[in-house]
PDB file of C-alpha atoms in Angstrom:
ATOM      1  CA  MET A   1      55.411 222.258 182.234  1.00 51.00           C
ATOM      2  CA  SER A   2      55.414 225.760 183.700  1.00 56.00           C
ATOM      3  CA  THR A   3      57.885 228.454 182.667  1.00 64.00           C
ATOM      4  CA  GLN A   4      59.069 228.618 186.267  1.00 63.00           C
ATOM      5  CA  VAL A   5      59.990 224.927 186.324  1.00 59.00           C
ATOM      6  CA  TYR A   6      61.891 225.325 183.048  1.00 61.00           C
ATOM      7  CA  ARG A   7      63.819 228.182 184.641  1.00 69.00           C
ATOM      8  CA  HIS A   8      64.587 226.036 187.683  1.00 65.00           C
ATOM      9  CA  ILE A   9      65.845 223.247 185.413  1.00 68.00           C
ATOM     10  CA  ARG A  10      68.126 225.696 183.601  1.00 70.00           C
ATOM     11  CA  GLU A  11      69.497 226.853 186.958  1.00 68.00           C
ATOM     12  CA  ALA A  12      70.086 223.263 188.073  1.00 70.00           C
ATOM     13  CA  LEU A  13      71.809 222.422 184.780  1.00 68.00           C
ATOM     14  CA  ALA A  14      74.255 225.255 185.411  1.00 69.00           C
ATOM     15  CA  THR A  15      75.646 223.181 188.308  1.00 73.00           C
ATOM     16  CA  LEU A  16      76.630 220.293 186.008  1.00 79.00           C
ATOM     17  CA  ARG A  17      80.207 220.086 184.767  1.00 84.00           C
ATOM     18  CA  PRO A  18      80.596 217.749 181.767  1.00 88.00           C
ATOM     19  CA  GLU A  19      84.229 218.851 181.515  1.00 89.00           C
ATOM     20  CA  GLU A  20      84.881 217.014 184.800  1.00 89.00           C
ATOM     21  CA  ILE A  21      83.666 213.807 183.156  1.00 91.00           C
ATOM     22  CA  GLU A  22      85.942 214.579 180.203  1.00 92.00           C
ATOM     23  CA  ARG A  23      88.933 214.725 182.537  1.00 90.00           C
ATOM     24  CA  HIS A  24      87.862 211.411 184.037  1.00 87.00           C
ATOM     25  CA  THR A  25      87.748 209.731 180.615  1.00 91.00           C
ATOM     26  CA  GLN A  26      91.366 210.716 180.043  1.00 90.00           C
ATOM     27  CA  ARG A  27      92.763 208.942 183.100  1.00 89.00           C
ATOM     28  CA  PRO A  28      95.709 206.741 182.058  1.00 89.00           C
ATOM     29  CA  LEU A  29      94.916 203.039 181.940  1.00 92.00           C
ATOM     30  CA  HIS A  30      97.281 200.062 181.716  1.00 94.00           C
ATOM     31  CA  LEU A  31      96.624 196.380 182.409  1.00 95.00           C
ATOM     32  CA  VAL A  32      99.538 194.020 183.093  1.00 94.00           C
ATOM     33  CA  LEU A  33      98.749 190.316 182.645  1.00 95.00           C
ATOM     34  CA  TYR A  34     100.453 187.418 184.455  1.00 94.00           C
ATOM     35  CA  ALA A  35     100.211 183.770 183.371  1.00 92.00           C
ATOM     36  CA  HIS A  36     102.281 180.575 183.029  1.00 89.00           C
ATOM     37  CA  GLY A  37     102.064 180.214 179.283  1.00 92.00           C
ATOM     38  CA  ASP A  38     100.820 181.519 175.977  1.00 95.00           C
ATOM     39  CA  GLN A  39      97.456 179.720 176.152  1.00 95.00           C
ATOM     40  CA  GLN A  40      96.584 181.345 179.468  1.00 95.00           C
ATOM     41  CA  TYR A  41      97.618 184.752 178.194  1.00 96.00           C
ATOM     42  CA  ARG A  42      95.425 184.211 175.146  1.00 96.00           C
ATOM     43  CA  GLU A  43      92.411 183.331 177.306  1.00 96.00           C
ATOM     44  CA  MET A  44      92.725 186.584 179.223  1.00 97.00           C
ATOM     45  CA  GLU A  45      93.321 188.626 176.087  1.00 97.00           C
ATOM     46  CA  GLU A  46      90.354 187.060 174.291  1.00 96.00           C
ATOM     47  CA  PHE A  47      88.127 188.033 177.206  1.00 97.00           C
ATOM     48  CA  LEU A  48      89.464 191.582 177.436  1.00 97.00           C
ATOM     49  CA  MET A  49      89.516 192.044 173.638  1.00 96.00           C
ATOM     50  CA  PRO A  50      86.474 190.104 172.342  1.00 95.00           C
ATOM     51  CA  ALA A  51      86.104 189.087 168.706  1.00 93.00           C
ATOM     52  CA  GLU A  52      83.479 191.744 167.906  1.00 93.00           C
ATOM     53  CA  LEU A  53      86.033 194.559 168.249  1.00 93.00           C
ATOM     54  CA  SER A  54      87.038 196.226 165.009  1.00 94.00           C
ATOM     55  CA  ALA A  55      90.642 195.890 163.891  1.00 94.00           C
ATOM     56  CA  ALA A  56      91.254 199.556 164.713  1.00 94.00           C
ATOM     57  CA  LYS A  57      89.764 199.253 168.195  1.00 94.00           C
ATOM     58  CA  ARG A  58      91.684 196.034 168.862  1.00 94.00           C
ATOM     59  CA  ALA A  59      94.941 197.754 167.929  1.00 95.00           C
ATOM     60  CA  GLN A  60      94.077 200.626 170.269  1.00 94.00           C
ATOM     61  CA  VAL A  61      93.309 198.323 173.199  1.00 95.00           C
ATOM     62  CA  ARG A  62      96.490 196.321 172.624  1.00 95.00           C
ATOM     63  CA  GLN A  63      98.423 199.453 173.551  1.00 95.00           C
ATOM     64  CA  LEU A  64      96.887 199.232 177.028  1.00 95.00           C
ATOM     65  CA  ILE A  65      97.220 195.492 177.731  1.00 96.00           C
ATOM     66  CA  HIS A  66     100.680 194.028 178.361  1.00 96.00           C
ATOM     67  CA  ARG A  67     102.107 190.588 179.136  1.00 95.00           C
ATOM     68  CA  ALA A  68     104.468 190.367 182.094  1.00 93.00           C
ATOM     69  CA  SER A  69     106.340 187.616 180.209  1.00 92.00           C
ATOM     70  CA  GLU A  70     107.429 190.268 177.700  1.00 92.00           C
ATOM     71  CA  GLY A  71     109.075 192.338 180.403  1.00 90.00           C
ATOM     72  CA  PHE A  72     106.218 194.700 181.199  1.00 90.00           C
ATOM     73  CA  ARG A  73     105.648 195.774 184.782  1.00 87.00           C
ATOM     74  CA  PRO A  74     103.257 198.321 186.336  1.00 87.00           C
ATOM     75  CA  LEU A  75     104.332 201.898 185.732  1.00 83.00           C
ATOM     76  CA  SER A  76     102.441 203.226 188.752  1.00 83.00           C
ATOM     77  CA  SER A  77     100.113 202.145 191.536  1.00 78.00           C
ATOM     78  CA  GLN A  78      97.225 203.195 189.277  1.00 82.00           C
ATOM     79  CA  ASP A  79      97.876 200.320 186.853  1.00 90.00           C
ATOM     80  CA  LEU A  80      95.862 197.104 187.098  1.00 93.00           C
ATOM     81  CA  GLU A  81      97.552 193.712 187.400  1.00 93.00           C
ATOM     82  CA  ILE A  82      95.536 190.677 186.330  1.00 95.00           C
ATOM     83  CA  TYR A  83      96.802 187.175 186.934  1.00 92.00           C
ATOM     84  CA  PHE A  84      95.533 183.839 185.669  1.00 93.00           C
ATOM     85  CA  GLU A  85      93.952 182.034 188.618  1.00 85.00           C
ATOM     86  CA  ASP A  86      96.914 179.752 189.375  1.00 67.00           C
ATOM     87  CA  SER A  87      99.786 182.171 188.743  1.00 56.00           C
ATOM     88  CA  PRO A  88     102.375 182.031 191.545  1.00 52.00           C
ATOM     89  CA  PRO A  89     102.012 184.947 194.010  1.00 53.00           C
ATOM     90  CA  ASP A  90     105.748 185.702 193.993  1.00 53.00           C
ATOM     91  CA  GLU A  91     105.457 186.919 190.399  1.00 53.00           C
ATOM     92  CA  LEU A  92     103.087 189.700 191.388  1.00 51.00           C
ATOM     93  CA  THR A  93     103.822 193.244 192.436  1.00 52.00           C
ATOM     94  CA  PRO A  94     102.189 193.783 195.866  1.00 46.00           C
ATOM     95  CA  THR A  95      99.701 196.566 195.128  1.00 53.00           C
ATOM     96  CA  LYS A  96      95.975 197.017 195.653  1.00 58.00           C
ATOM     97  CA  GLY A  97      95.565 196.731 191.902  1.00 65.00           C
ATOM     98  CA  VAL A  98      96.064 192.935 191.704  1.00 87.00           C
ATOM     99  CA  PHE A  99      93.072 190.901 190.510  1.00 93.00           C
ATOM    100  CA  ALA A 100      92.449 187.271 189.559  1.00 92.00           C
ATOM    101  CA  PHE A 101      91.069 186.062 186.232  1.00 95.00           C
ATOM    102  CA  HIS A 102      89.045 182.856 186.565  1.00 93.00           C
ATOM    103  CA  PRO A 103      88.324 181.329 183.136  1.00 92.00           C
ATOM    104  CA  ALA A 104      85.263 179.511 184.490  1.00 92.00           C
ATOM    105  CA  ASP A 105      83.821 182.813 185.747  1.00 94.00           C
ATOM    106  CA  PRO A 106      85.477 185.726 183.916  1.00 93.00           C
ATOM    107  CA  ALA A 107      82.733 188.156 184.983  1.00 92.00           C
ATOM    108  CA  CYS A 108      84.081 187.857 188.526  1.00 93.00           C
ATOM    109  CA  LEU A 109      87.069 189.922 187.376  1.00 96.00           C
ATOM    110  CA  ILE A 110      84.796 192.801 186.362  1.00 97.00           C
ATOM    111  CA  ALA A 111      83.032 192.865 189.727  1.00 95.00           C
ATOM    112  CA  SER A 112      86.233 192.726 191.766  1.00 94.00           C
ATOM    113  CA  VAL A 113      87.973 195.444 189.730  1.00 95.00           C
ATOM    114  CA  LEU A 114      85.010 197.824 189.899  1.00 96.00           C
ATOM    115  CA  LYS A 115      84.635 197.212 193.627  1.00 93.00           C
ATOM    116  CA  GLN A 116      88.238 198.199 194.324  1.00 92.00           C
ATOM    117  CA  ARG A 117      88.865 200.660 191.495  1.00 93.00           C
ATOM    118  CA  GLY A 118      85.652 202.540 190.865  1.00 92.00           C
ATOM    119  CA  ASP A 119      87.779 205.532 189.880  1.00 91.00           C
ATOM    120  CA  LEU A 120      88.672 203.681 186.669  1.00 94.00           C
ATOM    121  CA  ALA A 121      85.100 202.689 185.783  1.00 96.00           C
ATOM    122  CA  ILE A 122      84.649 205.118 182.878  1.00 96.00           C
ATOM    123  CA  PRO A 123      88.095 204.548 181.300  1.00 96.00           C
ATOM    124  CA  LEU A 124      87.583 200.777 181.584  1.00 97.00           C
ATOM    125  CA  ALA A 125      84.136 201.012 179.982  1.00 97.00           C
ATOM    126  CA  ILE A 126      85.569 203.063 177.123  1.00 96.00           C
ATOM    127  CA  HIS A 127      88.564 200.876 176.350  1.00 96.00           C
ATOM    128  CA  VAL A 128      87.759 197.360 177.638  1.00 97.00           C
ATOM    129  CA  LEU A 129      84.421 196.295 176.176  1.00 96.00           C
ATOM    130  CA  PRO A 130      83.493 193.583 178.743  1.00 97.00           C
ATOM    131  CA  PHE A 131      83.366 196.290 181.431  1.00 98.00           C
ATOM    132  CA  ARG A 132      80.956 198.548 179.549  1.00 97.00           C
ATOM    133  CA  GLU A 133      77.647 196.854 180.320  1.00 97.00           C
ATOM    134  CA  GLU A 134      78.372 196.532 184.040  1.00 98.00           C
ATOM    135  CA  VAL A 135      79.644 200.106 184.343  1.00 98.00           C
ATOM    136  CA  SER A 136      76.481 201.387 182.631  1.00 98.00           C
ATOM    137  CA  ARG A 137      74.312 199.251 184.905  1.00 98.00           C
ATOM    138  CA  ARG A 138      76.022 200.688 187.983  1.00 98.00           C
ATOM    139  CA  ILE A 139      75.672 204.260 186.734  1.00 97.00           C
ATOM    140  CA  ILE A 140      71.917 203.780 186.265  1.00 98.00           C
ATOM    141  CA  LYS A 141      71.504 202.096 189.643  1.00 97.00           C
ATOM    142  CA  LYS A 142      73.492 204.779 191.472  1.00 95.00           C
ATOM    143  CA  VAL A 143      71.716 207.776 189.932  1.00 96.00           C
ATOM    144  CA  ALA A 144      68.263 206.201 190.349  1.00 96.00           C
ATOM    145  CA  ARG A 145      69.005 205.650 194.053  1.00 94.00           C
ATOM    146  CA  GLU A 146      70.320 209.212 194.383  1.00 91.00           C
ATOM    147  CA  ASN A 147      67.082 210.574 192.955  1.00 91.00           C
ATOM    148  CA  ALA A 148      64.971 208.381 195.223  1.00 91.00           C
ATOM    149  CA  LEU A 149      66.961 209.620 198.211  1.00 87.00           C
ATOM    150  CA  PHE A 150      66.607 213.227 197.094  1.00 86.00           C
ATOM    151  CA  ALA A 151      62.834 212.777 196.778  1.00 84.00           C
ATOM    152  CA  LEU A 152      62.779 211.580 200.385  1.00 83.00           C
ATOM    153  CA  ALA A 153      64.915 214.550 201.438  1.00 78.00           C
ATOM    154  CA  THR A 154      62.538 217.104 199.942  1.00 74.00           C
ATOM    155  CA  ALA A 155      59.623 215.428 201.717  1.00 66.00           C
ATOM    156  CA  VAL A 156      61.399 215.350 205.088  1.00 62.00           C
ATOM    157  CA  PRO A 157      63.895 218.253 205.244  1.00 55.00           C
ATOM    158  CA  ASP A 158      65.320 217.002 208.550  1.00 54.00           C
ATOM    159  CA  ILE A 159      67.040 214.137 206.736  1.00 50.00           C
ATOM    160  CA  ILE A 160      68.929 216.398 204.321  1.00 46.00           C
ATOM    161  CA  PRO A 161      72.190 216.036 206.334  1.00 45.00           C
ATOM    162  CA  PHE A 162      72.146 212.344 205.406  1.00 45.00           C
ATOM    163  CA  VAL A 163      71.831 213.086 201.671  1.00 47.00           C
ATOM    164  CA  SER A 164      74.983 213.199 199.565  1.00 48.00           C
ATOM    165  CA  LEU A 165      74.602 214.023 195.877  1.00 49.00           C
ATOM    166  CA  PRO A 166      77.682 214.847 193.793  1.00 45.00           C
ATOM    167  CA  TRP A 167      76.530 218.402 193.172  1.00 42.00           C
ATOM    168  CA  ALA A 168      74.692 221.199 195.034  1.00 42.00           C
ATOM    169  CA  VAL A 169      71.419 220.088 196.607  1.00 44.00           C
ATOM    170  CA  GLY A 170      71.118 222.941 199.032  1.00 45.00           C
ATOM    171  CA  GLU A 171      69.413 225.191 196.486  1.00 47.00           C
ATOM    172  CA  PHE A 172      65.989 223.550 196.445  1.00 46.00           C
ATOM    173  CA  ALA A 173      64.421 225.673 193.704  1.00 50.00           C
ATOM    174  CA  SER A 174      62.419 222.672 192.539  1.00 66.00           C
ATOM    175  CA  ASP A 175      62.739 218.978 193.231  1.00 78.00           C
ATOM    176  CA  THR A 176      61.757 218.299 189.597  1.00 81.00           C
ATOM    177  CA  ALA A 177      64.650 220.492 188.442  1.00 83.00           C
ATOM    178  CA  VAL A 178      67.176 218.657 190.602  1.00 85.00           C
ATOM    179  CA  LEU A 179      65.931 215.197 189.587  1.00 88.00           C
ATOM    180  CA  THR A 180      65.964 216.190 185.910  1.00 90.00           C
ATOM    181  CA  ALA A 181      69.466 217.647 186.113  1.00 89.00           C
ATOM    182  CA  ASN A 182      70.720 214.471 187.765  1.00 92.00           C
ATOM    183  CA  GLN A 183      69.195 212.421 184.943  1.00 94.00           C
ATOM    184  CA  ILE A 184      71.067 214.603 182.452  1.00 95.00           C
ATOM    185  CA  ARG A 185      74.284 214.024 184.409  1.00 94.00           C
ATOM    186  CA  MET A 186      73.521 210.303 184.056  1.00 96.00           C
ATOM    187  CA  ALA A 187      73.153 210.808 180.294  1.00 97.00           C
ATOM    188  CA  PHE A 188      76.628 212.387 180.183  1.00 97.00           C
ATOM    189  CA  LEU A 189      78.103 209.429 182.089  1.00 97.00           C
ATOM    190  CA  LEU A 190      76.355 206.775 179.983  1.00 98.00           C
ATOM    191  CA  ALA A 191      77.455 208.408 176.742  1.00 98.00           C
ATOM    192  CA  ALA A 192      81.032 208.652 178.000  1.00 97.00           C
ATOM    193  CA  ALA A 193      81.041 205.001 179.115  1.00 97.00           C
ATOM    194  CA  SER A 194      79.677 203.977 175.702  1.00 97.00           C
ATOM    195  CA  GLU A 195      82.412 205.876 173.848  1.00 96.00           C
ATOM    196  CA  HIS A 196      79.988 208.485 172.487  1.00 97.00           C
ATOM    197  CA  ASP A 197      80.380 212.243 172.442  1.00 96.00           C
ATOM    198  CA  PHE A 198      78.789 213.873 175.481  1.00 96.00           C
ATOM    199  CA  GLY A 199      77.885 217.371 176.641  1.00 94.00           C
ATOM    200  CA  TYR A 200      75.099 219.903 176.224  1.00 92.00           C
ATOM    201  CA  ARG A 201      75.585 220.421 172.499  1.00 92.00           C
ATOM    202  CA  GLU A 202      76.488 216.824 171.694  1.00 94.00           C
ATOM    203  CA  GLN A 203      73.437 215.420 173.520  1.00 95.00           C
ATOM    204  CA  LYS A 204      70.850 218.121 172.887  1.00 94.00           C
ATOM    205  CA  GLY A 205      68.343 215.551 171.609  1.00 94.00           C
ATOM    206  CA  GLU A 206      68.646 213.338 174.691  1.00 94.00           C
ATOM    207  CA  ILE A 207      68.540 216.364 177.003  1.00 92.00           C
ATOM    208  CA  ALA A 208      65.376 217.701 175.340  1.00 90.00           C
ATOM    209  CA  SER A 209      63.729 214.297 175.721  1.00 91.00           C
ATOM    210  CA  ILE A 210      64.619 214.120 179.422  1.00 91.00           C
ATOM    211  CA  VAL A 211      63.336 217.641 180.103  1.00 86.00           C
ATOM    212  CA  MET A 212      60.084 217.085 178.188  1.00 83.00           C
ATOM    213  CA  GLY A 213      59.471 213.844 180.051  1.00 81.00           C
ATOM    214  CA  ALA A 214      60.063 215.335 183.496  1.00 74.00           C
ATOM    215  CA  PHE A 215      56.373 215.214 184.429  1.00 68.00           C
ATOM    216  CA  GLY A 216      55.405 212.249 182.280  1.00 70.00           C
ATOM    217  CA  TRP A 217      56.561 209.715 184.863  1.00 63.00           C
ATOM    218  CA  ARG A 218      54.109 211.031 187.453  1.00 64.00           C
ATOM    219  CA  ALA A 219      51.260 210.717 184.962  1.00 68.00           C
ATOM    220  CA  MET A 220      52.273 207.160 184.125  1.00 66.00           C
ATOM    221  CA  ALA A 221      52.485 206.319 187.828  1.00 61.00           C
ATOM    222  CA  ARG A 222      48.896 207.511 188.287  1.00 62.00           C
ATOM    223  CA  GLU A 223      47.797 205.259 185.422  1.00 64.00           C
ATOM    224  CA  LEU A 224      49.519 202.281 187.032  1.00 57.00           C
ATOM    225  CA  ALA A 225      48.279 203.057 190.552  1.00 55.00           C
ATOM    226  CA  GLY A 226      45.571 200.406 190.398  1.00 54.00           C
ATOM    227  CA  LYS A 227      47.975 197.779 189.127  1.00 55.00           C
ATOM    228  CA  ILE A 228      50.814 198.575 191.544  1.00 53.00           C
ATOM    229  CA  PRO A 229      49.378 199.874 194.850  1.00 56.00           C
ATOM    230  CA  MET A 230      51.806 202.480 196.111  1.00 52.00           C
ATOM    231  CA  GLY A 231      50.291 203.178 199.496  1.00 51.00           C
ATOM    232  CA  GLY A 232      50.683 206.480 201.289  1.00 57.00           C
ATOM    233  CA  GLY A 233      53.461 208.331 203.029  1.00 64.00           C
ATOM    234  CA  LEU A 234      56.905 209.037 201.601  1.00 73.00           C
ATOM    235  CA  ILE A 235      57.391 205.874 199.551  1.00 81.00           C
ATOM    236  CA  PRO A 236      55.382 206.792 196.395  1.00 83.00           C
ATOM    237  CA  LYS A 237      57.296 210.011 195.676  1.00 83.00           C
ATOM    238  CA  ALA A 238      60.677 208.320 196.039  1.00 87.00           C
ATOM    239  CA  ALA A 239      59.551 205.263 194.048  1.00 89.00           C
ATOM    240  CA  ILE A 240      58.426 207.477 191.151  1.00 88.00           C
ATOM    241  CA  ALA A 241      61.767 209.338 191.197  1.00 90.00           C
ATOM    242  CA  TYR A 242      63.621 206.019 191.155  1.00 94.00           C
ATOM    243  CA  ALA A 243      61.490 204.462 188.412  1.00 92.00           C
ATOM    244  CA  GLY A 244      61.587 207.459 186.085  1.00 92.00           C
ATOM    245  CA  THR A 245      65.354 207.751 186.416  1.00 95.00           C
ATOM    246  CA  ARG A 246      65.928 204.027 185.926  1.00 97.00           C
ATOM    247  CA  VAL A 247      63.857 203.889 182.733  1.00 95.00           C
ATOM    248  CA  VAL A 248      65.568 206.992 181.330  1.00 96.00           C
ATOM    249  CA  GLY A 249      68.905 205.308 182.003  1.00 97.00           C
ATOM    250  CA  LEU A 250      67.931 201.946 180.517  1.00 97.00           C
ATOM    251  CA  SER A 251      66.589 203.573 177.360  1.00 96.00           C
ATOM    252  CA  LEU A 252      69.721 205.718 176.968  1.00 97.00           C
ATOM    253  CA  GLU A 253      71.992 202.708 177.477  1.00 98.00           C
ATOM    254  CA  ARG A 254      70.186 200.877 174.684  1.00 97.00           C
ATOM    255  CA  PHE A 255      70.356 203.961 172.479  1.00 97.00           C
ATOM    256  CA  TYR A 256      74.132 204.245 172.868  1.00 97.00           C
ATOM    257  CA  ARG A 257      74.609 200.497 172.429  1.00 96.00           C
ATOM    258  CA  LEU A 258      72.202 199.772 169.545  1.00 96.00           C
ATOM    259  CA  GLY A 259      71.261 203.156 168.113  1.00 95.00           C
ATOM    260  CA  PHE A 260      67.627 203.200 169.295  1.00 93.00           C
ATOM    261  CA  GLY A 261      65.896 203.503 172.667  1.00 93.00           C
ATOM    262  CA  PHE A 262      62.666 202.075 174.091  1.00 94.00           C
ATOM    263  CA  THR A 263      59.391 202.162 172.217  1.00 92.00           C
ATOM    264  CA  ARG A 264      56.418 203.649 174.047  1.00 88.00           C
ATOM    265  CA  GLN A 265      55.209 200.180 175.048  1.00 92.00           C
ATOM    266  CA  GLU A 266      58.669 199.074 176.157  1.00 94.00           C
ATOM    267  CA  ARG A 267      59.004 202.241 178.209  1.00 90.00           C
ATOM    268  CA  ARG A 268      55.695 201.575 179.900  1.00 88.00           C
ATOM    269  CA  SER A 269      56.596 197.951 180.672  1.00 93.00           C
ATOM    270  CA  ALA A 270      60.019 198.957 181.978  1.00 93.00           C
ATOM    271  CA  TYR A 271      58.447 201.685 184.115  1.00 90.00           C
ATOM    272  CA  GLU A 272      55.967 199.250 185.630  1.00 89.00           C
ATOM    273  CA  GLU A 273      58.816 196.948 186.658  1.00 93.00           C
ATOM    274  CA  ALA A 274      60.954 199.862 187.885  1.00 93.00           C
ATOM    275  CA  LEU A 275      58.112 201.346 189.927  1.00 89.00           C
ATOM    276  CA  GLU A 276      57.685 198.108 191.820  1.00 90.00           C
ATOM    277  CA  ARG A 277      61.421 197.893 192.373  1.00 93.00           C
ATOM    278  CA  GLY A 278      61.433 201.546 193.386  1.00 92.00           C
ATOM    279  CA  ARG A 279      59.031 200.859 196.237  1.00 89.00           C
ATOM    280  CA  SER A 280      61.502 198.398 197.746  1.00 91.00           C
ATOM    281  CA  VAL A 281      64.462 200.717 197.197  1.00 92.00           C
ATOM    282  CA  ALA A 282      62.634 203.697 198.711  1.00 88.00           C
ATOM    283  CA  ALA A 283      61.564 201.677 201.751  1.00 88.00           C
ATOM    284  CA  ALA A 284      65.129 200.451 202.303  1.00 89.00           C
ATOM    285  CA  LEU A 285      66.527 203.988 201.989  1.00 86.00           C
ATOM    286  CA  LEU A 286      63.976 205.371 204.421  1.00 82.00           C
ATOM    287  CA  ASN A 287      64.698 202.616 206.941  1.00 82.00           C
ATOM    288  CA  GLY A 288      68.420 203.323 206.655  1.00 79.00           C
ATOM    289  CA  ILE A 289      67.879 207.037 207.249  1.00 73.00           C
ATOM    290  CA  ARG A 290      65.736 206.371 210.301  1.00 73.00           C
ATOM    291  CA  ARG A 291      68.371 204.057 211.759  1.00 75.00           C
ATOM    292  CA  LYS A 292      70.990 206.792 211.324  1.00 70.00           C
ATOM    293  CA  GLU A 293      68.709 209.289 213.049  1.00 64.00           C
ATOM    294  CA  GLN A 294      68.334 206.921 215.998  1.00 68.00           C
ATOM    295  CA  ALA A 295      72.058 206.140 216.248  1.00 60.00           C
TER     296      ALA A 295
END
């Protein structure tokens, strides 16, 4: 990698603000549960506080989860209210933070909460273990799509007005620098969601790996070109940006969850799958941009 690209990456990294993520992790979180009886309360609590939690972590989470039957009520509109599926509506406080728990499909609660209260995604992932996997999955998906969209934007500057990244994209020193910096932002978010320390110093090993691999994804894409025909035009560049970012995210998520990332062979297999998926994502993004241009 050239010295100039390294300099561009350093400049792009200067736009990242891990302290903003730190503030997000500290958002207050309270869950108020509603149910008819003790058994229903226990079902909700067992889902929200699974058996694999340590005693210390369980005690910590118990400070955030309250039974309405014990006199607890929401302290603010930011609190979440979760009711057992057949709880009477007149027991509930009418706020946008009311969600149903269905024992036959408890994962439905996670999806509905994150759809309405994405602002609480990181705090929920930190404190309520069942949310962690889905929050991490959404972080990876979102950043991979952002990088695919940015790759399209650098290929067709006229579509830049339709691009919205959470940090400055107007300073196009190098598309590689921007994509790499966004992957590092993803690393901050994944570490935070996994209850790990995050930041430049805390994640220097992960950051070095991301920077060193910045051009490796293109080389791997060339190797796989015969196996996964990419075609011409704008799609290949965006698909490579998507695939590289997705695999970085998946490997980091495993690292924070299990303590080790992908092997070289696992990375290659994951990249092959992600590259094919990236073609579809890139095509859909490009079609959406063109429809906006025509509107």
